[in-house]
Short mmCIF file of C-alpha atoms in Angstrom, two decimals:
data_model
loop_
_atom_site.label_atom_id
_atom_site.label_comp_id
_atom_site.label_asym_id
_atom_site.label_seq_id
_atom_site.Cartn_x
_atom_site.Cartn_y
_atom_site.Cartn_z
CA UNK J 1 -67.75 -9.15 -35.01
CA UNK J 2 -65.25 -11.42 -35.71
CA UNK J 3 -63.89 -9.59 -38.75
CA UNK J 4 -63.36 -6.31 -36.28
CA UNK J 5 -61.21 -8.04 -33.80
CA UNK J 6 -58.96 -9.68 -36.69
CA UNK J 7 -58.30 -5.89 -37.93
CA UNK J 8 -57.61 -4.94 -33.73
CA UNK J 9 -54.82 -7.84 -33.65
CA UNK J 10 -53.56 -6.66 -37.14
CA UNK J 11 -53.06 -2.88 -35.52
CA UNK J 12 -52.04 -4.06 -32.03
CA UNK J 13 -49.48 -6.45 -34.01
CA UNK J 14 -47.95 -3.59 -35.96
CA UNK J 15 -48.22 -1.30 -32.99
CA UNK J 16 -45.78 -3.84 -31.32
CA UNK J 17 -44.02 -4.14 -34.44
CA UNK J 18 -42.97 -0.40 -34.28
CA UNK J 19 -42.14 -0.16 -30.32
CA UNK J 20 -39.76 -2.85 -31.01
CA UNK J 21 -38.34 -1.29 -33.73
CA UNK J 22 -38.16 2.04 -32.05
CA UNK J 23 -36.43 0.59 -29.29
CA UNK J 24 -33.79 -1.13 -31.55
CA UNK J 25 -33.21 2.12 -33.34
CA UNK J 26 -31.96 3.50 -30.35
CA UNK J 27 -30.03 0.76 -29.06
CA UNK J 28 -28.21 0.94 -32.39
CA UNK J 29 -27.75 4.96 -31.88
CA UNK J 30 -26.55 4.09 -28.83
CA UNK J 31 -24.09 1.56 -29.71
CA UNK J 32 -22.80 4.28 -32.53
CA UNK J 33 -22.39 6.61 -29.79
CA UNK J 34 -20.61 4.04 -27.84
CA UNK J 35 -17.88 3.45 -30.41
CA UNK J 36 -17.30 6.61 -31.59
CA UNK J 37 -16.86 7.29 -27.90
CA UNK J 38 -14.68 4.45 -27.99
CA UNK J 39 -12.40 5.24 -31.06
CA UNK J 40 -12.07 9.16 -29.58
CA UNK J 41 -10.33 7.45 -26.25
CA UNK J 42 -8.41 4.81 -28.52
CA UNK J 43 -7.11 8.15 -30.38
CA UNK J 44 -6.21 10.16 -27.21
CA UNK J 45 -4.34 7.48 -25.27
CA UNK J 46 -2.33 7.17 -28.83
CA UNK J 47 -1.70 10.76 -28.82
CA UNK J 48 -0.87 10.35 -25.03
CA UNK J 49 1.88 7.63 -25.97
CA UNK J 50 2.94 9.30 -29.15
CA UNK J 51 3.74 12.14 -26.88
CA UNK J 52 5.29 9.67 -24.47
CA UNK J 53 7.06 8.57 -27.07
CA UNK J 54 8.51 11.63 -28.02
CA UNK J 55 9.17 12.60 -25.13
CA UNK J 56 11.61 9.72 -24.75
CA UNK J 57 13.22 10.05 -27.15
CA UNK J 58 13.76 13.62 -26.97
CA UNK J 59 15.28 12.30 -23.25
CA UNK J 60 17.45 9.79 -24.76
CA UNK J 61 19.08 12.43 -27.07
CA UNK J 62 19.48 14.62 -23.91
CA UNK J 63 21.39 12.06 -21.97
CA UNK J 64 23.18 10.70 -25.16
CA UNK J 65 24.55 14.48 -25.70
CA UNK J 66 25.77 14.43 -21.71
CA UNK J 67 27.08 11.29 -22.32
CA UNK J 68 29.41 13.07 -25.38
CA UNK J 69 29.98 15.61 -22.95
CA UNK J 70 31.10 13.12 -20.16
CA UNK J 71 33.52 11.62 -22.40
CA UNK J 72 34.80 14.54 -23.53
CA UNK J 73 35.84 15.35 -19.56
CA UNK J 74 37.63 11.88 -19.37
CA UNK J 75 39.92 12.68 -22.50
CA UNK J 76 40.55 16.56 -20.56
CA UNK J 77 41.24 14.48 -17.44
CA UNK J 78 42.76 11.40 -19.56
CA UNK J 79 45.56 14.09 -20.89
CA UNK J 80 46.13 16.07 -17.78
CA UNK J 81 47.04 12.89 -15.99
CA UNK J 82 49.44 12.11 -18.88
CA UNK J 83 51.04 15.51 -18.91
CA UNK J 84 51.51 15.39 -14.93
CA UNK J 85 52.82 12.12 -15.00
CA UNK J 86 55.43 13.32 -18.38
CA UNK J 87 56.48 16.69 -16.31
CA UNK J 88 58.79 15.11 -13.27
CA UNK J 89 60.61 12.91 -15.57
CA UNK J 90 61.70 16.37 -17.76
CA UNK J 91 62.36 17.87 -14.59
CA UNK J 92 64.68 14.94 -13.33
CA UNK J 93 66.65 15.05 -16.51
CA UNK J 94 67.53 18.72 -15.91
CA UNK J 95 68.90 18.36 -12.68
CA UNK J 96 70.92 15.56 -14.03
CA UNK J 97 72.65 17.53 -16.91
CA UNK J 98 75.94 19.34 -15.61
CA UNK J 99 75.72 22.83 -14.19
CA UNK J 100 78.77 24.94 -15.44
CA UNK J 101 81.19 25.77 -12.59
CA UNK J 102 81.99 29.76 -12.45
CA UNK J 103 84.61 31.50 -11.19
CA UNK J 104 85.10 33.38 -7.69
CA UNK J 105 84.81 36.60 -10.09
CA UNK J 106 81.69 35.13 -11.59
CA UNK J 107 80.22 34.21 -8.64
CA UNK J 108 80.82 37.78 -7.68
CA UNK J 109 78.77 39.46 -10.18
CA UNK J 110 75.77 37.47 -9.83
CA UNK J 111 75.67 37.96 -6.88
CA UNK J 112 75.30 41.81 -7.43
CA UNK J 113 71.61 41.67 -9.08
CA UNK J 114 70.48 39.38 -5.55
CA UNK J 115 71.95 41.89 -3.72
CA UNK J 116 69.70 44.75 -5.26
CA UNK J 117 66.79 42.77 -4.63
CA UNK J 118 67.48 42.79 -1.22
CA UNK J 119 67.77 46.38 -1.03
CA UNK J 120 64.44 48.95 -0.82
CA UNK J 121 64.52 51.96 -2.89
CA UNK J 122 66.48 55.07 -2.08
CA UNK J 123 65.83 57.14 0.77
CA UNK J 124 67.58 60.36 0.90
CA UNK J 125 70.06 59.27 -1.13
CA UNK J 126 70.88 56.22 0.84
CA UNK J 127 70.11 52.65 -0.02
CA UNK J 128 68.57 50.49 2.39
CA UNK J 129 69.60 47.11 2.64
CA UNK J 130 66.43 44.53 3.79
CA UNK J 131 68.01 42.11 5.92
CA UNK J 132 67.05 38.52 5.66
CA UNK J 133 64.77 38.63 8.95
CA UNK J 134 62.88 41.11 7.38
CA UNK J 135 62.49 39.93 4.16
CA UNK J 136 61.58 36.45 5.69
CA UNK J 137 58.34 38.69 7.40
CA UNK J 138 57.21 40.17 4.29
CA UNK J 139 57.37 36.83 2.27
CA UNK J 140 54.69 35.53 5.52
CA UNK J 141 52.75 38.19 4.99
CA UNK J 142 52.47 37.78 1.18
CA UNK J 143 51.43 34.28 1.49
CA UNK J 144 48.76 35.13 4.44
CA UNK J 145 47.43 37.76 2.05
CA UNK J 146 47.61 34.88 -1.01
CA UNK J 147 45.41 32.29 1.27
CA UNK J 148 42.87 34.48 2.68
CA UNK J 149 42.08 35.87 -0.89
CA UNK J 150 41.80 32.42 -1.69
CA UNK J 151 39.63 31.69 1.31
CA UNK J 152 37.46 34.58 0.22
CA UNK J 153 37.20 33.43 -3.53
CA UNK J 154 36.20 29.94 -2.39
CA UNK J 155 33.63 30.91 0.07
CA UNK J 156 32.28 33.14 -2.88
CA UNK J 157 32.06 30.12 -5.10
CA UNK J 158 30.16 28.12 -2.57
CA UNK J 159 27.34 30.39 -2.03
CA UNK J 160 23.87 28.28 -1.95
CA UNK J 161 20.53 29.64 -2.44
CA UNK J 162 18.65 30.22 0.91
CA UNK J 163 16.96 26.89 1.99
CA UNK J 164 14.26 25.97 4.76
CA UNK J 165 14.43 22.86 6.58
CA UNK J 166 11.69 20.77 3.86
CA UNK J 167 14.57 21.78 1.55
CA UNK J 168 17.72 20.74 2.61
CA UNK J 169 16.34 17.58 2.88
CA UNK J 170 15.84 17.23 -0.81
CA UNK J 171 18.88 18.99 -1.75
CA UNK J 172 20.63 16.47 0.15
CA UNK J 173 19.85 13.84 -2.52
CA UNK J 174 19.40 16.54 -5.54
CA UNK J 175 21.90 18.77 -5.59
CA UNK J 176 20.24 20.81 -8.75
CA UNK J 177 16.83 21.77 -6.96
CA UNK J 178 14.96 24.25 -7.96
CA UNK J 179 11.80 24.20 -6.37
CA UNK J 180 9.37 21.24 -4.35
CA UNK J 181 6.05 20.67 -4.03
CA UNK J 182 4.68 18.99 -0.78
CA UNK J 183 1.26 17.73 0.19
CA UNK J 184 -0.41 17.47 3.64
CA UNK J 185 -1.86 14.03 3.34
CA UNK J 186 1.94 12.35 3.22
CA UNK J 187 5.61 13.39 3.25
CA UNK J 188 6.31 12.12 -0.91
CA UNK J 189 7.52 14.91 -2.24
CA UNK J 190 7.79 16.30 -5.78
CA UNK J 191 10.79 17.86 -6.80
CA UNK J 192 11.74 19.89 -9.70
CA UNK J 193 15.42 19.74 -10.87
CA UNK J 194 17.60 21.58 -13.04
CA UNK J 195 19.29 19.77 -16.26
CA UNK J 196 22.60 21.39 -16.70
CA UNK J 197 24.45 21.51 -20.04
CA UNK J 198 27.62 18.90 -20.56
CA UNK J 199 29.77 22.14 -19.20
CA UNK J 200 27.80 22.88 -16.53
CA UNK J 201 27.84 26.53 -17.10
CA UNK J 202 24.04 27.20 -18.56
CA UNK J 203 20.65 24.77 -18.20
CA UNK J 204 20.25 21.91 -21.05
CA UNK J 205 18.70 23.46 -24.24
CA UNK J 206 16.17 20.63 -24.83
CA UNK J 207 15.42 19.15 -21.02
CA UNK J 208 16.22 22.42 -18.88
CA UNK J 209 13.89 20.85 -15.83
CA UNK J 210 13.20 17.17 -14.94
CA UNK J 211 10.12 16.45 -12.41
CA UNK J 212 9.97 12.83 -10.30
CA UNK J 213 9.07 11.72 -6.79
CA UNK J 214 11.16 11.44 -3.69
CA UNK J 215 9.01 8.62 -2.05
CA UNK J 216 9.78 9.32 1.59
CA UNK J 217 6.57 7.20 2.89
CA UNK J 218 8.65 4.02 1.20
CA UNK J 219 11.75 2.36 2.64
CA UNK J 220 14.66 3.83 1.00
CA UNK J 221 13.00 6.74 -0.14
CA UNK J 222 13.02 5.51 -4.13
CA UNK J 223 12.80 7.84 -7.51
CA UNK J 224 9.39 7.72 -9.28
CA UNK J 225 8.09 9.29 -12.53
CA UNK J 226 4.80 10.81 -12.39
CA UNK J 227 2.15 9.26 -14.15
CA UNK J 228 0.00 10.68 -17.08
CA UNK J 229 -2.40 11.71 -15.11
CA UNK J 230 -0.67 13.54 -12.75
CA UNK J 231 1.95 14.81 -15.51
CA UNK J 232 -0.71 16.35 -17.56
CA UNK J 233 -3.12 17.68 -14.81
CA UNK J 234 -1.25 18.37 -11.32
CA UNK J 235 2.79 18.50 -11.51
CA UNK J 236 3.76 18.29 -14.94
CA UNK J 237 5.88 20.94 -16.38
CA UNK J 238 6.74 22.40 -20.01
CA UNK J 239 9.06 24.74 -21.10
CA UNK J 240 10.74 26.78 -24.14
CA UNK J 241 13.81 28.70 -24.75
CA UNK J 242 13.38 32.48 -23.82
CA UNK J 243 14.59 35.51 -26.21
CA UNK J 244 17.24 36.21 -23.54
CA UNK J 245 20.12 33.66 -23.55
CA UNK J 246 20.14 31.10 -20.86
CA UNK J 247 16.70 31.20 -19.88
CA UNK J 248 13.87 29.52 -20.29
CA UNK J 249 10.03 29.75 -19.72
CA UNK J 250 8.24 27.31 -18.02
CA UNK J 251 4.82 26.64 -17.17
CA UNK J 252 3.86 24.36 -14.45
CA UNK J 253 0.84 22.31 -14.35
CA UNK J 254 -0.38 23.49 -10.57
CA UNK J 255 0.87 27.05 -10.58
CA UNK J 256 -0.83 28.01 -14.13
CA UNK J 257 -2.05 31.54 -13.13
CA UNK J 258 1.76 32.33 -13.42
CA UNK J 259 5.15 32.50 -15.71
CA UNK J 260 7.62 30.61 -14.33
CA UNK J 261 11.89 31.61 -15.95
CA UNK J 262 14.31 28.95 -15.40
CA UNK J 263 18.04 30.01 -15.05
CA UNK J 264 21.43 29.59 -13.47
CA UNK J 265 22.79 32.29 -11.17
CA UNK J 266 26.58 32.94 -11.05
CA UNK J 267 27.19 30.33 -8.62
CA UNK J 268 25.79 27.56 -10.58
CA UNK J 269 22.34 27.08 -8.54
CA UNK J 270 19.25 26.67 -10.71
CA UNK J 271 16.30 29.30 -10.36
CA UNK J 272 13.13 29.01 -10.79
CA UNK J 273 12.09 32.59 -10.63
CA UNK J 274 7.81 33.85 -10.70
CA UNK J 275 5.22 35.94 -9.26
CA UNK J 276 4.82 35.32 -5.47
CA UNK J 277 1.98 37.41 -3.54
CA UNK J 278 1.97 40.10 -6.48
CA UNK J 279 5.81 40.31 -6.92
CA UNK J 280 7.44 39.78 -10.14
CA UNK J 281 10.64 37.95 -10.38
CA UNK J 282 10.71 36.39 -6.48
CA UNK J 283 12.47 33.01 -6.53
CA UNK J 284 10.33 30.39 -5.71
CA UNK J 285 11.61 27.54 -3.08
CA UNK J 286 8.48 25.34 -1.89
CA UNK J 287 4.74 25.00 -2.59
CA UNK J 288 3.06 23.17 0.14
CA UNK J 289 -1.47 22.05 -0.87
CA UNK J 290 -3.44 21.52 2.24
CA UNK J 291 -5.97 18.60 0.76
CA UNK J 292 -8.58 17.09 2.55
CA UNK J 293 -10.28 13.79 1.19
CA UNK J 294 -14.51 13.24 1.13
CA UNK J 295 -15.89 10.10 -0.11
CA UNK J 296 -12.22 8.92 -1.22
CA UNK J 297 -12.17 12.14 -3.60
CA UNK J 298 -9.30 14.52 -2.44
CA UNK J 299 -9.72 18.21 -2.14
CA UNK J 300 -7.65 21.31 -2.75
CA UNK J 301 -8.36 23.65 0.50
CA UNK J 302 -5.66 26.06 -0.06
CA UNK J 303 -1.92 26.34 -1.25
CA UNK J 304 0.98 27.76 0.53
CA UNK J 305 3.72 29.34 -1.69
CA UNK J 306 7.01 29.82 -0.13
CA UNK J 307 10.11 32.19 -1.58
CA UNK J 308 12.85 34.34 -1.53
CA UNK J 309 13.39 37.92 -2.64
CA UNK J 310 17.00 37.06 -4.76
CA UNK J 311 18.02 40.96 -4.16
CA UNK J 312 17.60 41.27 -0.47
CA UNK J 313 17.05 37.39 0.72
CA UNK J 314 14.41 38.14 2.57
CA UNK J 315 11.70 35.34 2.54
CA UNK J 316 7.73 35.83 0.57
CA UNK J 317 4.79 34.13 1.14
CA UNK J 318 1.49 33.88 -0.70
CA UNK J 319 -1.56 31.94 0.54
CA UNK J 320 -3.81 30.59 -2.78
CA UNK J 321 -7.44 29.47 -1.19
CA UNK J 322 -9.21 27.07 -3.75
CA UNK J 323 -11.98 29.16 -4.77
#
């Protein structure tokens, strides 16, 4: 009897034997899984910051290149300022050096070719003689005529882009808007602004758009640069030179569905021209999300898209429900 319950212990011994080793064989898978898990994150935030990285530096040669360009305006200005400053002192010596005195007789015959300036052509056979009144009159109307064409040319070179009243607030402290997004949980706002080139005249070829928050909730309304998260998943933005010159496409992070092109118009303003309720090449001015927040997780109910047609002006809309 005794000899059968030594042989149960033996079995029930390596029964335990193999449950415990079981479990530790799993524990062990586990921890494998664990760090494998681990070394994939370790590798993605270093891709992350390699990107950062890049991205940096790809930011510092941007602004290094303005800065070339910026001192390249100061030596323009730098010489103009010279050249002004050299031009009244050759003018003074002129009107020091001796003018030659004529004669009556002399005198005379210049005065012949201001006389036939006075005069208008011919009119049936006579010559009429413009009297200094008259003349006087159309020298006033020539420089009326001058300074409204210059009225007209300057109005025409400070055109702006149609704005509502969400963006003439930003444009107030970013001058190169293209396009905001807005939220309905606070009044931050993300705005989207046009890098020009040193000249001004086209959109940078390596940085065309730059995208940071206007923190209006915060006293003084500071500048902030989005996050990763919210740079690779919500508002971030890339872009590539297009086959036409001057543009460039862009694809934003919340507006995927769509091709964004980036441009200048003749005026200067930066565009940011896409598909808005079905029509192709509407100029896009504001997105506003309507979020709601369960459990501390916010939630995407819809998303207003607000534009302009840039041939007629006349505003577009598109609502975007969150399927």
């Amino acid at each position: 009897m005794s000899w059968l319950w030594g042989n149960e212990t033996t079995e029930q011994a390596q029964f335990v034997v193999s449950a415990l080793q079981s479990e530790l064989d799993e524990r062990e898978s586990k921890i494998k899984a664990l760090e494998a898990a681990l070394k994939r994150e370790q590798q993605d935030m270093t891709s992350l910051l390699e990107d950062e990285v890049k991205e940096l530096e790809a930011r510092r040669k941007a602004i290094e290149k303005e800065l070339a360009g910026v001192d390249a305006l100061i030596k323009e200005k730098q010489r103009l300022i010279q050249k002004s400053k050299s031009d009244p002192l050759k003018k003074k010596k002129k009107k020091k050096s001796k003018t030659p005195v004529s004669s009556p007789r002399a005198a005379v015959v210049e005065e012949k070719p201001a006389a036939a300036a006075n005069r208008k052509p011919k009119e049936n056979g006579k010559e009429a003689v413009v009297s200094p009144k008259a003349k006087k009159k159309q020298q006033k109307k020539k420089k009326e005529a001058s300074a409204a064409s210059a009225d007209v040319e300057q109005t025409e070179n400070s055109k702006v882009l149609p704005m509502d009243k969400n963006l003439k607030v930003v444009a107030k402290e970013e001058p190169n808007v293209a396009f905001i997004i807005q939220r309905s949980n606070n009044s931050n706002t993300v705005v989207y602004a046009g890098v020009k080139s040193a000249d001004g005249k086209s959109l940078d070829t390596t940085t065309p758009i730059k995208v940071y928050w206007i923190m209006y909730e915060k006293e003084g309304n500071p500048r902030e640069d989005l996050n990763m998260i919210e740079r690779n998943t919500a508002y971030g933005v890339t872009s590539k030179p297009s086959d036409v010159p001057g543009e460039h496409l862009a694809s934003i992070a919340s507006l995927r569905d769509r091709d964004c092109v980036l441009r200048l118009d003749k005026h200067g303003n930066v565009m940011a021209l896409t598909t808005i309720n079905g029509k192709k090449g509407m100029l896009l001015r504001r997105v506003f999300v309507q979020m709601t927040t369960s459990w501390g997780i916010p939630t995407v109910d819809f998303v207003d898209i607000f534009g302009v047609d840039p041939t007629t002006l006349e505003p577009v809309y598109e609502k975007k429900k969150n399927k």
